[in-house]
mmCIF file of C-alpha atoms and ligand atoms in Angstrom:
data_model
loop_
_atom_site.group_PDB
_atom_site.id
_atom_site.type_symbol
_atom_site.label_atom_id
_atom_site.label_comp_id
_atom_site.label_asym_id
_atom_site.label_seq_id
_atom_site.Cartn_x
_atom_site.Cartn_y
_atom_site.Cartn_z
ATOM 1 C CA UNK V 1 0.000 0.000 0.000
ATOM 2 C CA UNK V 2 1.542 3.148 -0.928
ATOM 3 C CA UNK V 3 1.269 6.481 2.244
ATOM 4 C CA UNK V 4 2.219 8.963 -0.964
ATOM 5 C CA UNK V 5 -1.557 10.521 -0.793
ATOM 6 C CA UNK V 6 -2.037 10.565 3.255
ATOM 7 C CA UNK V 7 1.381 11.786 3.638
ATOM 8 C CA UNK V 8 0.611 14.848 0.977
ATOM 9 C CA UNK V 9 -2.681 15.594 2.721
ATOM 10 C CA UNK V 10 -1.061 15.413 6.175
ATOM 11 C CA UNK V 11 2.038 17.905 4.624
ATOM 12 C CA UNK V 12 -0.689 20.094 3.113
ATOM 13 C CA UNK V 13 -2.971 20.444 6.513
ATOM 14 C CA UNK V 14 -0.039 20.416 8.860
ATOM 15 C CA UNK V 15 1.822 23.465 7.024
ATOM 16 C CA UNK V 16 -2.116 24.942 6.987
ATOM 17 C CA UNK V 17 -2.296 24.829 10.932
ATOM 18 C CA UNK V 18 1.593 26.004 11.481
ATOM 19 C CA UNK V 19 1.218 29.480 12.037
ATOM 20 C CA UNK V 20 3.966 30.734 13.831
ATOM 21 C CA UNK V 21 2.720 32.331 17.060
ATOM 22 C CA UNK V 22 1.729 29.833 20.073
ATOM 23 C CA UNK V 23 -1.652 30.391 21.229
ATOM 24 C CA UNK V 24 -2.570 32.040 24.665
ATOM 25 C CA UNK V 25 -4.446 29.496 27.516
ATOM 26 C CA UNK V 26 -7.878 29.172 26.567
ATOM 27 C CA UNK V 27 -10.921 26.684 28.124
ATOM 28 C CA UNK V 28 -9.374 23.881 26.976
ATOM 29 C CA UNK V 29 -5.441 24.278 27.026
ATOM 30 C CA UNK V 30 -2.909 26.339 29.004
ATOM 31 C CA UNK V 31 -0.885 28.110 26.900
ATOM 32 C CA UNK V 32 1.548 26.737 24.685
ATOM 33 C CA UNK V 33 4.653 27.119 26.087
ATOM 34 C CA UNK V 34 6.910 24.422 23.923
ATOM 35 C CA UNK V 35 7.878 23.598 20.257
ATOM 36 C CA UNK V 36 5.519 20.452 20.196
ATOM 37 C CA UNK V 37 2.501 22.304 22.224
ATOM 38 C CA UNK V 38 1.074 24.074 18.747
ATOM 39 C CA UNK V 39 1.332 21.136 16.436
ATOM 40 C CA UNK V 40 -0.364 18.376 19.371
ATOM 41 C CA UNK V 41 -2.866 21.085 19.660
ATOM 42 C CA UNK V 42 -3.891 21.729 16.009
ATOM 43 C CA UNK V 43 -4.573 17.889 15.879
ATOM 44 C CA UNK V 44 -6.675 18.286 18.959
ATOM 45 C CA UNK V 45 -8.872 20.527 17.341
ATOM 46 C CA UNK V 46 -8.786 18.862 13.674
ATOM 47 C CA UNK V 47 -10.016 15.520 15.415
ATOM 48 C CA UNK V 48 -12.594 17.804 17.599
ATOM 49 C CA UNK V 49 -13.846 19.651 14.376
ATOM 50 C CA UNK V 50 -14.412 16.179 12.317
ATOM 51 C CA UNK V 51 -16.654 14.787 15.517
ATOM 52 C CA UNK V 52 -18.496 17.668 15.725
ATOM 53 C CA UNK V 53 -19.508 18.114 12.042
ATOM 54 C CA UNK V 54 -19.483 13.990 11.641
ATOM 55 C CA UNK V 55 -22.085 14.500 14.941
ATOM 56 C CA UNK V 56 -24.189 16.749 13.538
ATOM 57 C CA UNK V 57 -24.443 14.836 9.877
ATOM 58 C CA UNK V 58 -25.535 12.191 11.235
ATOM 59 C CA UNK V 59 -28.022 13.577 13.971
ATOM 60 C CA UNK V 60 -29.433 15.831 11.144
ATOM 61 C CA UNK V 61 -30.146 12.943 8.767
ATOM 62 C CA UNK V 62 -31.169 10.548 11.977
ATOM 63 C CA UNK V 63 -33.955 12.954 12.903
ATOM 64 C CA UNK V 64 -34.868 13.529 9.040
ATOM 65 C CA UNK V 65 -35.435 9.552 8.373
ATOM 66 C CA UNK V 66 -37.475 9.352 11.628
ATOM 67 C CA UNK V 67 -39.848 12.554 10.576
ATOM 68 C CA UNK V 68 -40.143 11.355 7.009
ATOM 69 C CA UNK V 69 -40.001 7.657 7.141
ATOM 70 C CA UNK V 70 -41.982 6.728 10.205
ATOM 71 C CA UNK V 71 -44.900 4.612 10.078
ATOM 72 C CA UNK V 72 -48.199 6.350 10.522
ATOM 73 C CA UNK V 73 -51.634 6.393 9.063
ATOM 74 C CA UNK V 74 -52.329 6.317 5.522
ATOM 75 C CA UNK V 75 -48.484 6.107 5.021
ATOM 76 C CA UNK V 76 -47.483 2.961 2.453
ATOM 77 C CA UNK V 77 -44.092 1.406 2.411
ATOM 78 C CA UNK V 78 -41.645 2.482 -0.354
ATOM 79 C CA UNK V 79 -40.069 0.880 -2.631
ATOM 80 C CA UNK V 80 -36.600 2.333 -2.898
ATOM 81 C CA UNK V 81 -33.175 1.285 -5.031
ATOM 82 C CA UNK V 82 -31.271 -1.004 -2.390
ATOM 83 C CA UNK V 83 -28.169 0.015 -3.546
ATOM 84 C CA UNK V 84 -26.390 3.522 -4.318
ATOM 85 C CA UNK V 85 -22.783 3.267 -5.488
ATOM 86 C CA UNK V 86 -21.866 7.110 -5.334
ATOM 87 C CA UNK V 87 -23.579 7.428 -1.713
ATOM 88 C CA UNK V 88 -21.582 4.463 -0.598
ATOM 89 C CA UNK V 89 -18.428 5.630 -1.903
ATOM 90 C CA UNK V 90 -19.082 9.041 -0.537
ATOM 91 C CA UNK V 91 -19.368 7.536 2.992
ATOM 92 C CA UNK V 92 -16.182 5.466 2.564
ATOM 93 C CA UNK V 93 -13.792 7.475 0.914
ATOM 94 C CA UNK V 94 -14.032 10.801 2.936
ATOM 95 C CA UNK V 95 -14.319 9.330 6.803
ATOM 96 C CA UNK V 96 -11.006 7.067 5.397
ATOM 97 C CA UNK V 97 -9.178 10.153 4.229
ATOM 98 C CA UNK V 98 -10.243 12.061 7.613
ATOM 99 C CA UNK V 99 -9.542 8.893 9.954
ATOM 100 C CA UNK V 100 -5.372 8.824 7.483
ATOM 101 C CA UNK V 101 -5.236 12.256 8.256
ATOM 102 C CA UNK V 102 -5.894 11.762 12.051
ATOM 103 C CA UNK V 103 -3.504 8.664 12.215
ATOM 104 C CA UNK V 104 -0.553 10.211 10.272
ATOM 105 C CA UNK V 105 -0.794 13.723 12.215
ATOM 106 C CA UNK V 106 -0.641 11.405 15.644
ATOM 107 C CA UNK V 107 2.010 9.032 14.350
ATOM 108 C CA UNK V 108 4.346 12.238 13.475
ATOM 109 C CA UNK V 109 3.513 14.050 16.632
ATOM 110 C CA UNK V 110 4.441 10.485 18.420
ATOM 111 C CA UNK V 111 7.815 9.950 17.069
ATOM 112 C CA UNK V 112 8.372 13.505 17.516
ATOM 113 C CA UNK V 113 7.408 12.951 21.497
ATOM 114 C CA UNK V 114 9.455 10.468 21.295
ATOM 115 C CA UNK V 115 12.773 11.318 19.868
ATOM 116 C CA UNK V 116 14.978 13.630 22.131
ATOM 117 C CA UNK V 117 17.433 16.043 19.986
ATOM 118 C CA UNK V 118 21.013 14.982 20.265
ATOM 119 C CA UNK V 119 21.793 18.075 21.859
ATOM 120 C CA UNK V 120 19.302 18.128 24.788
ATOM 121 C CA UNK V 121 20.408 18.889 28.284
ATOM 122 C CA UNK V 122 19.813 16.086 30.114
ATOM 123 C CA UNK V 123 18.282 16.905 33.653
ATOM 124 C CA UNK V 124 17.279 13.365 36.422
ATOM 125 C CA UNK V 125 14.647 13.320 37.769
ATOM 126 C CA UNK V 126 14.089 11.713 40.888
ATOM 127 C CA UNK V 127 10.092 10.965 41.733
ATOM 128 C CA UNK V 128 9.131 9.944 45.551
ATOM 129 C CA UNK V 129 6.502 9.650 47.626
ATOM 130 C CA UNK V 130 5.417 12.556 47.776
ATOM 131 C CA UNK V 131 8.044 14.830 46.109
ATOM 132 C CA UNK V 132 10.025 15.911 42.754
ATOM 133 C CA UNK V 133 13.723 16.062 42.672
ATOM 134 C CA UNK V 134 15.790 17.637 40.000
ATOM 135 C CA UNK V 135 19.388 17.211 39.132
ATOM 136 C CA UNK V 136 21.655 19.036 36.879
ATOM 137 C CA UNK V 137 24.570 18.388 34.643
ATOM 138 C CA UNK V 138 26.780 20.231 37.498
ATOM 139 C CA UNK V 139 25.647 18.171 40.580
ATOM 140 C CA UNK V 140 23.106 20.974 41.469
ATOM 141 C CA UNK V 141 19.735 19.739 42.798
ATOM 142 C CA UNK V 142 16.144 21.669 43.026
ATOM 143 C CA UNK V 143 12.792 21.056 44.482
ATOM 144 C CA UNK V 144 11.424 22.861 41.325
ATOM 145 C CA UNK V 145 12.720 22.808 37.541
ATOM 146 C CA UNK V 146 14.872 25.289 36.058
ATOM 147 C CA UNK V 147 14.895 25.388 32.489
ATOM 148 C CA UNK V 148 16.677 27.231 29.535
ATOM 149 C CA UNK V 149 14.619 29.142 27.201
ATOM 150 C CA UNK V 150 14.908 27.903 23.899
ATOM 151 C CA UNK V 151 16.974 24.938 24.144
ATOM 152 C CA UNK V 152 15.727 20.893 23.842
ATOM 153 C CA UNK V 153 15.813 19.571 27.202
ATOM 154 C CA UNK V 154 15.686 15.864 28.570
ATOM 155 C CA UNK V 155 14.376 14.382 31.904
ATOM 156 C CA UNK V 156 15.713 11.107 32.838
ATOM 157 C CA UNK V 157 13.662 9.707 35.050
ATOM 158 C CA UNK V 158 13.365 7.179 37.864
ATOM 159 C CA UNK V 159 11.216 6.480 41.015
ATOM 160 C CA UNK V 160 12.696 5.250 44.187
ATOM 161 C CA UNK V 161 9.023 3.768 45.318
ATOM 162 C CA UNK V 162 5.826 3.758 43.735
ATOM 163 C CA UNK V 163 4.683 4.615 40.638
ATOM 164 C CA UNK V 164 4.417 8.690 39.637
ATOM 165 C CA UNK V 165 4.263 10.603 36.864
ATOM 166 C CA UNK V 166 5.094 13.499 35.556
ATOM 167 C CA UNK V 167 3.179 16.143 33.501
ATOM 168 C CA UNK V 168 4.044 19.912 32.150
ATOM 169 C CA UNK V 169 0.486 20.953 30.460
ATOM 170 C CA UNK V 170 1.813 23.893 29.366
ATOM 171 C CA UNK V 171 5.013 21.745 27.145
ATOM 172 C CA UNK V 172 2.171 19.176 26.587
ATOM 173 C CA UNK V 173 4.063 16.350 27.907
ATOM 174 C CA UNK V 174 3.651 13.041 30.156
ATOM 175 C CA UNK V 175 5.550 10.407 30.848
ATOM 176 C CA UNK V 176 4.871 7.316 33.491
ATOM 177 C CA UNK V 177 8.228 7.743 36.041
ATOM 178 C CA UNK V 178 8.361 3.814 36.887
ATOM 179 C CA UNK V 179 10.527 2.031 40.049
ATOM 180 C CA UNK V 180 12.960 -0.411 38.397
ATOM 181 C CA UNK V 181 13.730 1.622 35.494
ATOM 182 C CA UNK V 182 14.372 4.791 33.467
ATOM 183 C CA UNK V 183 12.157 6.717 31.512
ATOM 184 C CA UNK V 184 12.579 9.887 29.703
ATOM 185 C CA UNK V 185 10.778 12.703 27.893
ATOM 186 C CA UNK V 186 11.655 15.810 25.925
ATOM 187 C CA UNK V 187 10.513 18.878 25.168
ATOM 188 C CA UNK V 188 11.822 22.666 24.027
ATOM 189 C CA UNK V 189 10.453 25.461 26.252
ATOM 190 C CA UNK V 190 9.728 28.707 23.889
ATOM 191 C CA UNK V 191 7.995 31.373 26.189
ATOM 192 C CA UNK V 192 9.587 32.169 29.274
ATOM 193 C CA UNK V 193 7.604 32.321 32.486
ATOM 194 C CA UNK V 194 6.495 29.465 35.569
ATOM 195 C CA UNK V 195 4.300 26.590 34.942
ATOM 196 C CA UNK V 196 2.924 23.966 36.704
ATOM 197 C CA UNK V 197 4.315 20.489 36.914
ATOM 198 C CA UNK V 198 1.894 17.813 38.366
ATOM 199 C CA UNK V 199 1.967 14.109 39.282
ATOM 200 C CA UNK V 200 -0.690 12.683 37.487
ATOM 201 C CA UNK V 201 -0.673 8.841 38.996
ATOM 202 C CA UNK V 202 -2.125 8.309 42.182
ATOM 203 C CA UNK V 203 0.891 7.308 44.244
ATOM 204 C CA UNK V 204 -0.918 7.284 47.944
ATOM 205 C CA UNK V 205 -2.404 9.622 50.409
ATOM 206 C CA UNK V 206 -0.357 12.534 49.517
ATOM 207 C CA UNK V 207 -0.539 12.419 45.860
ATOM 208 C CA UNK V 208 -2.460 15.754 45.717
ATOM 209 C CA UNK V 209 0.940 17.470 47.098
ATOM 210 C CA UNK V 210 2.943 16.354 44.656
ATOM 211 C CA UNK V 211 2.922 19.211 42.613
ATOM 212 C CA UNK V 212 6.084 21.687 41.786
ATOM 213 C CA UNK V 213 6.748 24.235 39.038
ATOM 214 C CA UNK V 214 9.099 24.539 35.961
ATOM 215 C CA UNK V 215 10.445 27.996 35.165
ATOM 216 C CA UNK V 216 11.749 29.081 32.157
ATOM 217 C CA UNK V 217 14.623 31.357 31.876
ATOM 218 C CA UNK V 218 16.928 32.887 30.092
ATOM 219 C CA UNK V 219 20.520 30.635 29.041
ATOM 220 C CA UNK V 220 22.644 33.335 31.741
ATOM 221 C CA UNK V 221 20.210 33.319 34.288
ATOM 222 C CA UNK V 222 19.832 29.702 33.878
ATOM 223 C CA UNK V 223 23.664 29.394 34.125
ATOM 224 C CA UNK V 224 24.261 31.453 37.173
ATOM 225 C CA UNK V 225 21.212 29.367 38.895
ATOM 226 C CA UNK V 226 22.680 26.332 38.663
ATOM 227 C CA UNK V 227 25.810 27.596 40.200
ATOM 228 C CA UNK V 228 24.278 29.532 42.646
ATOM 229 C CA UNK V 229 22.128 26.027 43.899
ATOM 230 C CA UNK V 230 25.162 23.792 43.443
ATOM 231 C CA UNK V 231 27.396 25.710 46.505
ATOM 232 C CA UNK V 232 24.447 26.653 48.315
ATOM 233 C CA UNK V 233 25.475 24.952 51.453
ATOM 234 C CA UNK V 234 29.690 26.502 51.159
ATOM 235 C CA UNK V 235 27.747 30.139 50.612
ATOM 236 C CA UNK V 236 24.964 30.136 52.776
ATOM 237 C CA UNK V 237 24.202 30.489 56.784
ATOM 238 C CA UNK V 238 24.044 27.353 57.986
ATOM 239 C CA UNK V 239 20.957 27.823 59.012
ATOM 240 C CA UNK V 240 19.213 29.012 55.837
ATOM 241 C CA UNK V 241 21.624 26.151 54.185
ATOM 242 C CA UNK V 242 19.332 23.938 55.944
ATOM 243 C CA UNK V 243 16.025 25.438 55.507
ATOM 244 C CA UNK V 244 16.845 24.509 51.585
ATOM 245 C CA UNK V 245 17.437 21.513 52.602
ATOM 246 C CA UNK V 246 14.229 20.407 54.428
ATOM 247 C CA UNK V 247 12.525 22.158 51.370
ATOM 248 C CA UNK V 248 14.555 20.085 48.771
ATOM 249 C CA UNK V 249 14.561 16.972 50.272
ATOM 250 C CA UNK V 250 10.420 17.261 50.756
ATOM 251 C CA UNK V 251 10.777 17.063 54.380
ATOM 252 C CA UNK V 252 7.458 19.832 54.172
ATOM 253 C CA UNK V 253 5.532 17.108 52.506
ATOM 254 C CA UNK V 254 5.082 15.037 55.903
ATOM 255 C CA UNK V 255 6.240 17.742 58.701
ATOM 256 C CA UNK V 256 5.129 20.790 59.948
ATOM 257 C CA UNK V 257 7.542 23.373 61.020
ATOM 258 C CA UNK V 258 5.458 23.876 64.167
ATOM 259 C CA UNK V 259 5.056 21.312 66.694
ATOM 260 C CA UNK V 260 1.676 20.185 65.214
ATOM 261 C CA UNK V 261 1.498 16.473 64.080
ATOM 262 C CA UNK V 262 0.604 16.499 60.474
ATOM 263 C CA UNK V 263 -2.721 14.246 59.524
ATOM 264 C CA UNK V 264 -1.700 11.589 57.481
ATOM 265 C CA UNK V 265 2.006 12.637 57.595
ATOM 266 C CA UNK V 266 4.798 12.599 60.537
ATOM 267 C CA UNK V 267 5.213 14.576 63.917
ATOM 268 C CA UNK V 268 5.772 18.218 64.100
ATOM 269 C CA UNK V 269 9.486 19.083 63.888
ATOM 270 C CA UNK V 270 8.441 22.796 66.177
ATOM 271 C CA UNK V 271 10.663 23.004 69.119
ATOM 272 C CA UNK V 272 12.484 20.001 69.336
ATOM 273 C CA UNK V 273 13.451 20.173 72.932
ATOM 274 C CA UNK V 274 17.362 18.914 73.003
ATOM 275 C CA UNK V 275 17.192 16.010 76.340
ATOM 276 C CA UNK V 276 13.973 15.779 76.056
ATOM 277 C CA UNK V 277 12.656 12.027 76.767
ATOM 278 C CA UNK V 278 11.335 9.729 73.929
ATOM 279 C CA UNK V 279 8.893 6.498 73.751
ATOM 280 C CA UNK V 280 9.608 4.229 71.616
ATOM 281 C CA UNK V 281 7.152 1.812 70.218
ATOM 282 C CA UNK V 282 9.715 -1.096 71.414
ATOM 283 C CA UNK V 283 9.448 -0.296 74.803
ATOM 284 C CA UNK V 284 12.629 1.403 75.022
ATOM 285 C CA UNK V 285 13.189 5.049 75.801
ATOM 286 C CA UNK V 286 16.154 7.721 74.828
ATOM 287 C CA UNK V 287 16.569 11.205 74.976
ATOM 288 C CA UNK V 288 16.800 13.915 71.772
ATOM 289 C CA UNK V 289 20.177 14.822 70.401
ATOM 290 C CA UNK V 290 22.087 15.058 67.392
ATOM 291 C CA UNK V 291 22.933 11.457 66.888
ATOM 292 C CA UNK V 292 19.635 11.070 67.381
ATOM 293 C CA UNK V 293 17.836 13.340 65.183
ATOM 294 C CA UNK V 294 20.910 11.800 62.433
ATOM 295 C CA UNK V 295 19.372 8.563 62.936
ATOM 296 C CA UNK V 296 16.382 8.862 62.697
ATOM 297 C CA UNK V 297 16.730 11.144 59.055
ATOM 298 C CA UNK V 298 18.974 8.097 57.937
ATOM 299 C CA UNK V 299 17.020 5.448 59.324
ATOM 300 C CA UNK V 300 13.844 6.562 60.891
ATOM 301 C CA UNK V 301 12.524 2.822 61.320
ATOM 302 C CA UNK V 302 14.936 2.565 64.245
ATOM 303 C CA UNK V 303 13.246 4.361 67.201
ATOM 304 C CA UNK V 304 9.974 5.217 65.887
ATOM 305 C CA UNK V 305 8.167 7.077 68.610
ATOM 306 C CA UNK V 306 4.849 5.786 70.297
ATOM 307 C CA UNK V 307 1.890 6.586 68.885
ATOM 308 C CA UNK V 308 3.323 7.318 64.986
ATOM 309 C CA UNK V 309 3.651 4.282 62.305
ATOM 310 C CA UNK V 310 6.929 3.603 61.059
ATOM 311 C CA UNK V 311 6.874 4.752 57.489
ATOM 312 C CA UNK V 312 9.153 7.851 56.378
ATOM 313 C CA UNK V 313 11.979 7.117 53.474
ATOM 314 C CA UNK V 314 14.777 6.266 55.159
ATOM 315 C CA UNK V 315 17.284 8.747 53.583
ATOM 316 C CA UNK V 316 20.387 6.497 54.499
ATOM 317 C CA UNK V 317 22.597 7.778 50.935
ATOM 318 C CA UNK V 318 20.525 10.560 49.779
ATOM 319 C CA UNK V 319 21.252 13.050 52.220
ATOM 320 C CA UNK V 320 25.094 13.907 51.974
ATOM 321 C CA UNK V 321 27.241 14.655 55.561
ATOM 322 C CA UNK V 322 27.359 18.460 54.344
ATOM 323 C CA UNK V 323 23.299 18.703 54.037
ATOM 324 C CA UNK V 324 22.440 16.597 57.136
ATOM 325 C CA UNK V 325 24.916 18.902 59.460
ATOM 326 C CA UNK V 326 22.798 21.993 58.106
ATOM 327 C CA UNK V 327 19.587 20.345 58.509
ATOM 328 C CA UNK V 328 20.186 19.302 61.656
ATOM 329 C CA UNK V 329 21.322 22.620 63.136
ATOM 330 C CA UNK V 330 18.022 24.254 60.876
ATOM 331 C CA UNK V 331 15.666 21.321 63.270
ATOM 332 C CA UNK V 332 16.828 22.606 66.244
ATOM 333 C CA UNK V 333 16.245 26.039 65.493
ATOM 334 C CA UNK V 334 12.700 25.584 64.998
ATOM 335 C CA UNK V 335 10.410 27.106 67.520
ATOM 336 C CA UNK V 336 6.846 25.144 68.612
HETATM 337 CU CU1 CUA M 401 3.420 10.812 42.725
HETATM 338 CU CU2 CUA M 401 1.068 10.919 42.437
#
């Protein structure tokens, strides 16, 4: 079977719909912020415009049949030709050449999804339970995505638990982020501003809080960002060192800064009193120091306190020596 006449119809209504300027958020789509966001759109509403008119074609001549054709008094049966070659063509050809059209503008728009540009800049991403985490080509890491305006950029990503995923509306893109293995997607940011960035697979009770933002900036800015969060912890207090930390590392996802136990989520870190006494739910008892407070970041299934279940991330190799001495000194700064 030869694609010459699809593929010249697809060229034809693709170079149609290309106009240059991306359009601004309307009911149905935010606005469209990356190089693939106009063309996925355009096929939206070419496959939207066929159902409607297709819809009303054959409502029209449903409700025509029925007021014409429907048995009543003094109405006779007629006989009609059973067969109409021209109608029957009609109704083949065109809905064929519409459904080519749909399949070849998806197919393109798929491989195109699918096939990063050599020269991306590759950014991992990190998906947990209930947080995003970014890193760069530098070592720098981020709670929220930095991007470069105008340049193809990759996420590689992986999950450490469950399964996530991880959609930009505004770039039009979505990818599953799966535990055992790496997936990736693309995209080229061409307006500069801050956009949401969602996880769209229900991943447990916090799911709803897993939601961060991209921003798109300039190449220098971007530049000097990524330096500026990759010595963070040499150039900063200590103590507002650590107050990016517990945001980065999504301690805020389960903790409250004030003593407050968090529904759902893990005790109040407010006014950790140093010496103070501790239950554990093994019976045994200890008091609150640094070791402890360590210990139970790195492994916080050893002395789980009475009365709380024993389920944070143990962070035992994600949390380097540099970040948990900050942190630590940040906890113990926090008033009740
Ligand atoms: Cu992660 Cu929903």
């Amino acid at each position: 079977m030869s694609f010459q006449l699809p593929i010249a119809l697809y060229a034809l209504v693709n170079q149609a719909a290309q106009a240059p300027a991306p359009r601004e958020a309307n009911l149905i789509f935010p606005v469209e912020a990356s190089t693939v966001a106009r063309g996925l759109d355009d096929v939206f509403y070419f496959i939207l415009w066929v159902s409607i008119i297709s819809f009303v074609i054959v409502i029209a001549a449903a409700a025509l049949f029925v007021l014409r054709y429907h048995a009543r008094e003094g109405h006779k049966e007629e006989k009609t030709a059973t067969h109409g070659l021209g109608l029957e063509l009609t109704w083949t050809i065109i809905p064929t050449i519409l459904v080519t059209i749909m399949f070849f503008a998806g197919f393109k728009g798929f491989l195109e999804l699918k096939t990063a540009p050599q020269n991306a800049e590759t950014i991992l991403v990190e998906a947990q339970m209930w947080k995003w985490s970014f890193t760069y080509a530098n070592g720098a890491q981020s709670d929220e995505l930095v991007v470069p305006l105008g340049r193809p950029v990759k996420l590689v990503m992986s999950s450490i638990d469950v399964l996530h995923s991880l959609y930009i509306p505004a770039f039009r893109v979505k990818q599953d982020v799966v535990p055992g293995r790496y997936t990736s997607l693309w995209f080229e940011p061409i307006l500069a501003g801050t956009y949401h960035l969602f996880c769209t697979e229900y991943c447990g009770t916090q799911h709803s809080s897993m939601i961060t933002s991209v921003r798109v900036v300039p190449e220098e800015q971007y530049q000097a960002e990524l330096t500026e969060l990759a010595n963070f912890i040499d150039r900063l207090p200590p103590l507002e060192a650590g107050e990016r930390v517990f945001r980065m590392k999504g301690c805020a996802t389960c903790h409250n800064l004030t003593a407050e136990t968090r529904a759902g989520g893990g005790p109040g870190l407010g006014g950790l009193a140093m010496n103070a006494s501790r239950a554990f739910v093994d019976g045994s008892s200890g008091t609150v120091d640094e070791q402890y407070i360590r210990e139970s970041i790195l492994v916080p299934g050893a002395k789980v306190v009475s009365g709380y279940p024993n389920i944070m991330t143990p962070y035992q190799g994600r949390i380097t020596e540099d970040e948990l001495r900050v942190l630590i000194e940040y906890l113990k700064s926090l008033t009740p």
